[in-house]
């Protein structure tokens, strides 16, 4: 079975838009933080020269062209990978029933250590509500999540707003 991968890179919107037009079978998802990030899912080789490639381990919902994206980066030691992945297979799936939820992905890096837990929401406020909810607490309050042996470094969160296209 051919596995779908996630591809992303940073750059200026004008440059990334041109690159998208060169590959008319692809549709990029543009998101904005300090600069622009282009994201797409597909098979085969990356069209980005300096991009990042991830295996999509778990997936729920479709990424949409509008909304708010939170990517939690979790650096995991090589030895810790099976334990970490197993935890997610047993996750509680509560996030997908939350108001404003659009998509969830667990992304495994082809290079480097940081997995990404991506969630997309209709608006930032829905993400914040989930962060303050019982469901988030339940998924994260176990000792094994707070002080896991698989941590290679501290996790860090990056958030983005989807760029509305004409
Ligand atoms: C910063 C420390 C964090 C760590 C170490 C961590 C780790 C984990 C782990 C191991 C699980 C699997 C659940 C389990 O073990 O039962 C989980 C669930 C999850 N985490 Fe985190 N997480 C953190 C923060 C965040 C943040 C900020 C987000 C926001 C994007 C996030 C998104 C998720 C999602 C969507 C799930 C699945 C919950 C569900 O299915 O309902 N996590 N996390």
JSON list of N, CA and C in Angstrom, two decimals, residues 26-66:
[
{"chain": "A", "resi": 26, "resn": "UNK", "atom": "N", "xyz": [-1.27, 19.59, -7.77]},
{"chain": "A", "resi": 26, "resn": "UNK", "atom": "CA", "xyz": [-1.18, 19.76, -6.31]},
{"chain": "A", "resi": 26, "resn": "UNK", "atom": "C", "xyz": [-1.96, 20.97, -5.84]},
{"chain": "A", "resi": 27, "resn": "UNK", "atom": "N", "xyz": [-2.48, 20.86, -4.63]},
{"chain": "A", "resi": 27, "resn": "UNK", "atom": "CA", "xyz": [-3.15, 21.99, -4.03]},
{"chain": "A", "resi": 27, "resn": "UNK", "atom": "C", "xyz": [-2.52, 22.21, -2.65]},
{"chain": "A", "resi": 28, "resn": "UNK", "atom": "N", "xyz": [-1.89, 23.36, -2.49]},
{"chain": "A", "resi": 28, "resn": "UNK", "atom": "CA", "xyz": [-1.24, 23.65, -1.22]},
{"chain": "A", "resi": 28, "resn": "UNK", "atom": "C", "xyz": [-2.24, 24.26, -0.23]},
{"chain": "A", "resi": 29, "resn": "UNK", "atom": "N", "xyz": [-1.98, 24.01, 1.03]},
{"chain": "A", "resi": 29, "resn": "UNK", "atom": "CA", "xyz": [-2.70, 24.69, 2.10]},
{"chain": "A", "resi": 29, "resn": "UNK", "atom": "C", "xyz": [-1.75, 25.72, 2.68]},
{"chain": "A", "resi": 30, "resn": "UNK", "atom": "N", "xyz": [-2.11, 26.99, 2.57]},
{"chain": "A", "resi": 30, "resn": "UNK", "atom": "CA", "xyz": [-1.23, 28.06, 3.02]},
{"chain": "A", "resi": 30, "resn": "UNK", "atom": "C", "xyz": [-1.62, 28.52, 4.43]},
{"chain": "A", "resi": 31, "resn": "UNK", "atom": "N", "xyz": [-0.62, 28.58, 5.30]},
{"chain": "A", "resi": 31, "resn": "UNK", "atom": "CA", "xyz": [-0.88, 29.06, 6.65]},
{"chain": "A", "resi": 31, "resn": "UNK", "atom": "C", "xyz": [0.14, 30.12, 7.03]},
{"chain": "A", "resi": 32, "resn": "UNK", "atom": "N", "xyz": [-0.29, 31.01, 7.92]},
{"chain": "A", "resi": 32, "resn": "UNK", "atom": "CA", "xyz": [0.57, 32.14, 8.26]},
{"chain": "A", "resi": 32, "resn": "UNK", "atom": "C", "xyz": [0.90, 32.17, 9.74]},
{"chain": "A", "resi": 33, "resn": "UNK", "atom": "N", "xyz": [2.20, 32.40, 10.00]},
{"chain": "A", "resi": 33, "resn": "UNK", "atom": "CA", "xyz": [2.65, 32.68, 11.36]},
{"chain": "A", "resi": 33, "resn": "UNK", "atom": "C", "xyz": [3.55, 33.89, 11.19]},
{"chain": "A", "resi": 34, "resn": "UNK", "atom": "N", "xyz": [4.86, 33.79, 11.46]},
{"chain": "A", "resi": 34, "resn": "UNK", "atom": "CA", "xyz": [5.75, 34.91, 11.13]},
{"chain": "A", "resi": 34, "resn": "UNK", "atom": "C", "xyz": [5.98, 34.97, 9.63]},
{"chain": "A", "resi": 35, "resn": "UNK", "atom": "N", "xyz": [6.11, 33.79, 9.02]},
{"chain": "A", "resi": 35, "resn": "UNK", "atom": "CA", "xyz": [6.14, 33.76, 7.56]},
{"chain": "A", "resi": 35, "resn": "UNK", "atom": "C", "xyz": [5.07, 32.77, 7.09]},
{"chain": "A", "resi": 36, "resn": "UNK", "atom": "N", "xyz": [5.13, 32.43, 5.82]},
{"chain": "A", "resi": 36, "resn": "UNK", "atom": "CA", "xyz": [4.08, 31.56, 5.29]},
{"chain": "A", "resi": 36, "resn": "UNK", "atom": "C", "xyz": [4.56, 30.12, 5.25]},
{"chain": "A", "resi": 37, "resn": "UNK", "atom": "N", "xyz": [3.68, 29.21, 5.59]},
{"chain": "A", "resi": 37, "resn": "UNK", "atom": "CA", "xyz": [3.98, 27.78, 5.50]},
{"chain": "A", "resi": 37, "resn": "UNK", "atom": "C", "xyz": [3.03, 27.17, 4.48]},
{"chain": "A", "resi": 38, "resn": "UNK", "atom": "N", "xyz": [3.61, 26.38, 3.56]},
{"chain": "A", "resi": 38, "resn": "UNK", "atom": "CA", "xyz": [2.78, 25.65, 2.60]},
{"chain": "A", "resi": 38, "resn": "UNK", "atom": "C", "xyz": [2.76, 24.19, 3.02]},
{"chain": "A", "resi": 39, "resn": "UNK", "atom": "N", "xyz": [1.57, 23.57, 2.99]},
{"chain": "A", "resi": 39, "resn": "UNK", "atom": "CA", "xyz": [1.37, 22.18, 3.43]},
{"chain": "A", "resi": 39, "resn": "UNK", "atom": "C", "xyz": [0.58, 21.45, 2.37]},
{"chain": "A", "resi": 40, "resn": "UNK", "atom": "N", "xyz": [1.00, 20.25, 2.05]},
{"chain": "A", "resi": 40, "resn": "UNK", "atom": "CA", "xyz": [0.13, 19.40, 1.22]},
{"chain": "A", "resi": 40, "resn": "UNK", "atom": "C", "xyz": [0.33, 17.95, 1.60]},
{"chain": "A", "resi": 41, "resn": "UNK", "atom": "N", "xyz": [-0.63, 17.12, 1.21]},
{"chain": "A", "resi": 41, "resn": "UNK", "atom": "CA", "xyz": [-0.54, 15.68, 1.47]},
{"chain": "A", "resi": 41, "resn": "UNK", "atom": "C", "xyz": [-0.55, 14.96, 0.13]},
{"chain": "A", "resi": 42, "resn": "UNK", "atom": "N", "xyz": [0.25, 13.92, 0.02]},
{"chain": "A", "resi": 42, "resn": "UNK", "atom": "CA", "xyz": [0.29, 13.20, -1.25]},
{"chain": "A", "resi": 42, "resn": "UNK", "atom": "C", "xyz": [1.27, 12.06, -1.21]},
{"chain": "A", "resi": 43, "resn": "UNK", "atom": "N", "xyz": [1.57, 11.54, -2.40]},
{"chain": "A", "resi": 43, "resn": "UNK", "atom": "CA", "xyz": [2.51, 10.42, -2.48]},
{"chain": "A", "resi": 43, "resn": "UNK", "atom": "C", "xyz": [3.70, 10.88, -3.32]},
{"chain": "A", "resi": 44, "resn": "UNK", "atom": "N", "xyz": [4.75, 10.08, -3.32]},
{"chain": "A", "resi": 44, "resn": "UNK", "atom": "CA", "xyz": [5.90, 10.38, -4.16]},
{"chain": "A", "resi": 44, "resn": "UNK", "atom": "C", "xyz": [6.86, 11.35, -3.50]},
{"chain": "A", "resi": 45, "resn": "UNK", "atom": "N", "xyz": [7.64, 12.01, -4.36]},
{"chain": "A", "resi": 45, "resn": "UNK", "atom": "CA", "xyz": [8.70, 12.89, -3.86]},
{"chain": "A", "resi": 45, "resn": "UNK", "atom": "C", "xyz": [8.19, 14.28, -3.57]},
{"chain": "A", "resi": 46, "resn": "UNK", "atom": "N", "xyz": [8.84, 14.93, -2.63]},
{"chain": "A", "resi": 46, "resn": "UNK", "atom": "CA", "xyz": [8.45, 16.30, -2.29]},
{"chain": "A", "resi": 46, "resn": "UNK", "atom": "C", "xyz": [8.75, 17.25, -3.44]},
{"chain": "A", "resi": 47, "resn": "UNK", "atom": "N", "xyz": [7.87, 18.24, -3.63]},
{"chain": "A", "resi": 47, "resn": "UNK", "atom": "CA", "xyz": [8.17, 19.27, -4.64]},
{"chain": "A", "resi": 47, "resn": "UNK", "atom": "C", "xyz": [8.98, 20.41, -4.01]},
{"chain": "A", "resi": 48, "resn": "UNK", "atom": "N", "xyz": [9.19, 20.33, -2.70]},
{"chain": "A", "resi": 48, "resn": "UNK", "atom": "CA", "xyz": [9.97, 21.36, -2.00]},
{"chain": "A", "resi": 48, "resn": "UNK", "atom": "C", "xyz": [11.44, 20.96, -1.96]},
{"chain": "A", "resi": 49, "resn": "UNK", "atom": "N", "xyz": [12.33, 21.89, -2.27]},
{"chain": "A", "resi": 49, "resn": "UNK", "atom": "CA", "xyz": [13.75, 21.56, -2.23]},
{"chain": "A", "resi": 49, "resn": "UNK", "atom": "C", "xyz": [14.27, 21.51, -0.79]},
{"chain": "A", "resi": 50, "resn": "UNK", "atom": "N", "xyz": [13.76, 22.39, 0.05]},
{"chain": "A", "resi": 50, "resn": "UNK", "atom": "CA", "xyz": [14.24, 22.41, 1.43]},
{"chain": "A", "resi": 50, "resn": "UNK", "atom": "C", "xyz": [13.09, 22.18, 2.40]},
{"chain": "A", "resi": 51, "resn": "UNK", "atom": "N", "xyz": [12.17, 21.31, 2.04]},
{"chain": "A", "resi": 51, "resn": "UNK", "atom": "CA", "xyz": [10.99, 21.09, 2.88]},
{"chain": "A", "resi": 51, "resn": "UNK", "atom": "C", "xyz": [11.17, 19.98, 3.88]},
{"chain": "A", "resi": 52, "resn": "UNK", "atom": "N", "xyz": [10.11, 19.71, 4.63]},
{"chain": "A", "resi": 52, "resn": "UNK", "atom": "CA", "xyz": [10.12, 18.62, 5.61]},
{"chain": "A", "resi": 52, "resn": "UNK", "atom": "C", "xyz": [9.07, 17.59, 5.21]},
{"chain": "A", "resi": 53, "resn": "UNK", "atom": "N", "xyz": [9.42, 16.32, 5.38]},
{"chain": "A", "resi": 53, "resn": "UNK", "atom": "CA", "xyz": [8.52, 15.24, 4.98]},
{"chain": "A", "resi": 53, "resn": "UNK", "atom": "C", "xyz": [8.15, 14.40, 6.20]},
{"chain": "A", "resi": 54, "resn": "UNK", "atom": "N", "xyz": [6.88, 14.03, 6.29]},
{"chain": "A", "resi": 54, "resn": "UNK", "atom": "CA", "xyz": [6.37, 13.25, 7.43]},
{"chain": "A", "resi": 54, "resn": "UNK", "atom": "C", "xyz": [5.49, 12.11, 6.94]},
{"chain": "A", "resi": 55, "resn": "UNK", "atom": "N", "xyz": [5.58, 10.96, 7.61]},
{"chain": "A", "resi": 55, "resn": "UNK", "atom": "CA", "xyz": [4.58, 9.92, 7.41]},
{"chain": "A", "resi": 55, "resn": "UNK", "atom": "C", "xyz": [3.35, 10.31, 8.21]},
{"chain": "A", "resi": 56, "resn": "UNK", "atom": "N", "xyz": [2.19, 10.10, 7.61]},
{"chain": "A", "resi": 56, "resn": "UNK", "atom": "CA", "xyz": [0.95, 10.37, 8.35]},
{"chain": "A", "resi": 56, "resn": "UNK", "atom": "C", "xyz": [0.57, 9.09, 9.07]},
{"chain": "A", "resi": 57, "resn": "UNK", "atom": "N", "xyz": [0.78, 9.06, 10.38]},
{"chain": "A", "resi": 57, "resn": "UNK", "atom": "CA", "xyz": [0.50, 7.83, 11.13]},
{"chain": "A", "resi": 57, "resn": "UNK", "atom": "C", "xyz": [-0.98, 7.71, 11.47]},
{"chain": "A", "resi": 58, "resn": "UNK", "atom": "N", "xyz": [-1.57, 8.82, 11.87]},
{"chain": "A", "resi": 58, "resn": "UNK", "atom": "CA", "xyz": [-2.99, 8.81, 12.21]},
{"chain": "A", "resi": 58, "resn": "UNK", "atom": "C", "xyz": [-3.65, 10.04, 11.60]},
{"chain": "A", "resi": 59, "resn": "UNK", "atom": "N", "xyz": [-4.89, 9.88, 11.21]},
{"chain": "A", "resi": 59, "resn": "UNK", "atom": "CA", "xyz": [-5.55, 10.95, 10.49]},
{"chain": "A", "resi": 59, "resn": "UNK", "atom": "C", "xyz": [-7.04, 10.93, 10.76]},
{"chain": "A", "resi": 60, "resn": "UNK", "atom": "N", "xyz": [-7.59, 12.10, 11.01]},
{"chain": "A", "resi": 60, "resn": "UNK", "atom": "CA", "xyz": [-9.03, 12.22, 11.19]},
{"chain": "A", "resi": 60, "resn": "UNK", "atom": "C", "xyz": [-9.49, 13.55, 10.59]},
{"chain": "A", "resi": 61, "resn": "UNK", "atom": "N", "xyz": [-10.48, 13.51, 9.73]},
{"chain": "A", "resi": 61, "resn": "UNK", "atom": "CA", "xyz": [-11.02, 14.73, 9.14]},
{"chain": "A", "resi": 61, "resn": "UNK", "atom": "C", "xyz": [-10.16, 15.25, 7.99]},
{"chain": "A", "resi": 62, "resn": "UNK", "atom": "N", "xyz": [-10.74, 16.16, 7.23]},
{"chain": "A", "resi": 62, "resn": "UNK", "atom": "CA", "xyz": [-10.01, 16.75, 6.10]},
{"chain": "A", "resi": 62, "resn": "UNK", "atom": "C", "xyz": [-9.44, 18.10, 6.49]},
{"chain": "A", "resi": 63, "resn": "UNK", "atom": "N", "xyz": [-8.20, 18.36, 6.09]},
{"chain": "A", "resi": 63, "resn": "UNK", "atom": "CA", "xyz": [-7.63, 19.70, 6.29]},
{"chain": "A", "resi": 63, "resn": "UNK", "atom": "C", "xyz": [-8.41, 20.65, 5.38]},
{"chain": "A", "resi": 64, "resn": "UNK", "atom": "N", "xyz": [-8.77, 21.81, 5.92]},
{"chain": "A", "resi": 64, "resn": "UNK", "atom": "CA", "xyz": [-9.53, 22.75, 5.11]},
{"chain": "A", "resi": 64, "resn": "UNK", "atom": "C", "xyz": [-8.72, 24.00, 4.82]},
{"chain": "A", "resi": 65, "resn": "UNK", "atom": "N", "xyz": [-9.21, 24.80, 3.85]},
{"chain": "A", "resi": 65, "resn": "UNK", "atom": "CA", "xyz": [-8.44, 25.97, 3.43]},
{"chain": "A", "resi": 65, "resn": "UNK", "atom": "C", "xyz": [-8.67, 27.16, 4.35]},
{"chain": "A", "resi": 66, "resn": "UNK", "atom": "N", "xyz": [-9.54, 27.00, 5.31]},
{"chain": "A", "resi": 66, "resn": "UNK", "atom": "CA", "xyz": [-9.70, 28.07, 6.29]},
{"chain": "A", "resi": 66, "resn": "UNK", "atom": "C", "xyz": [-9.69, 27.53, 7.71]}
]
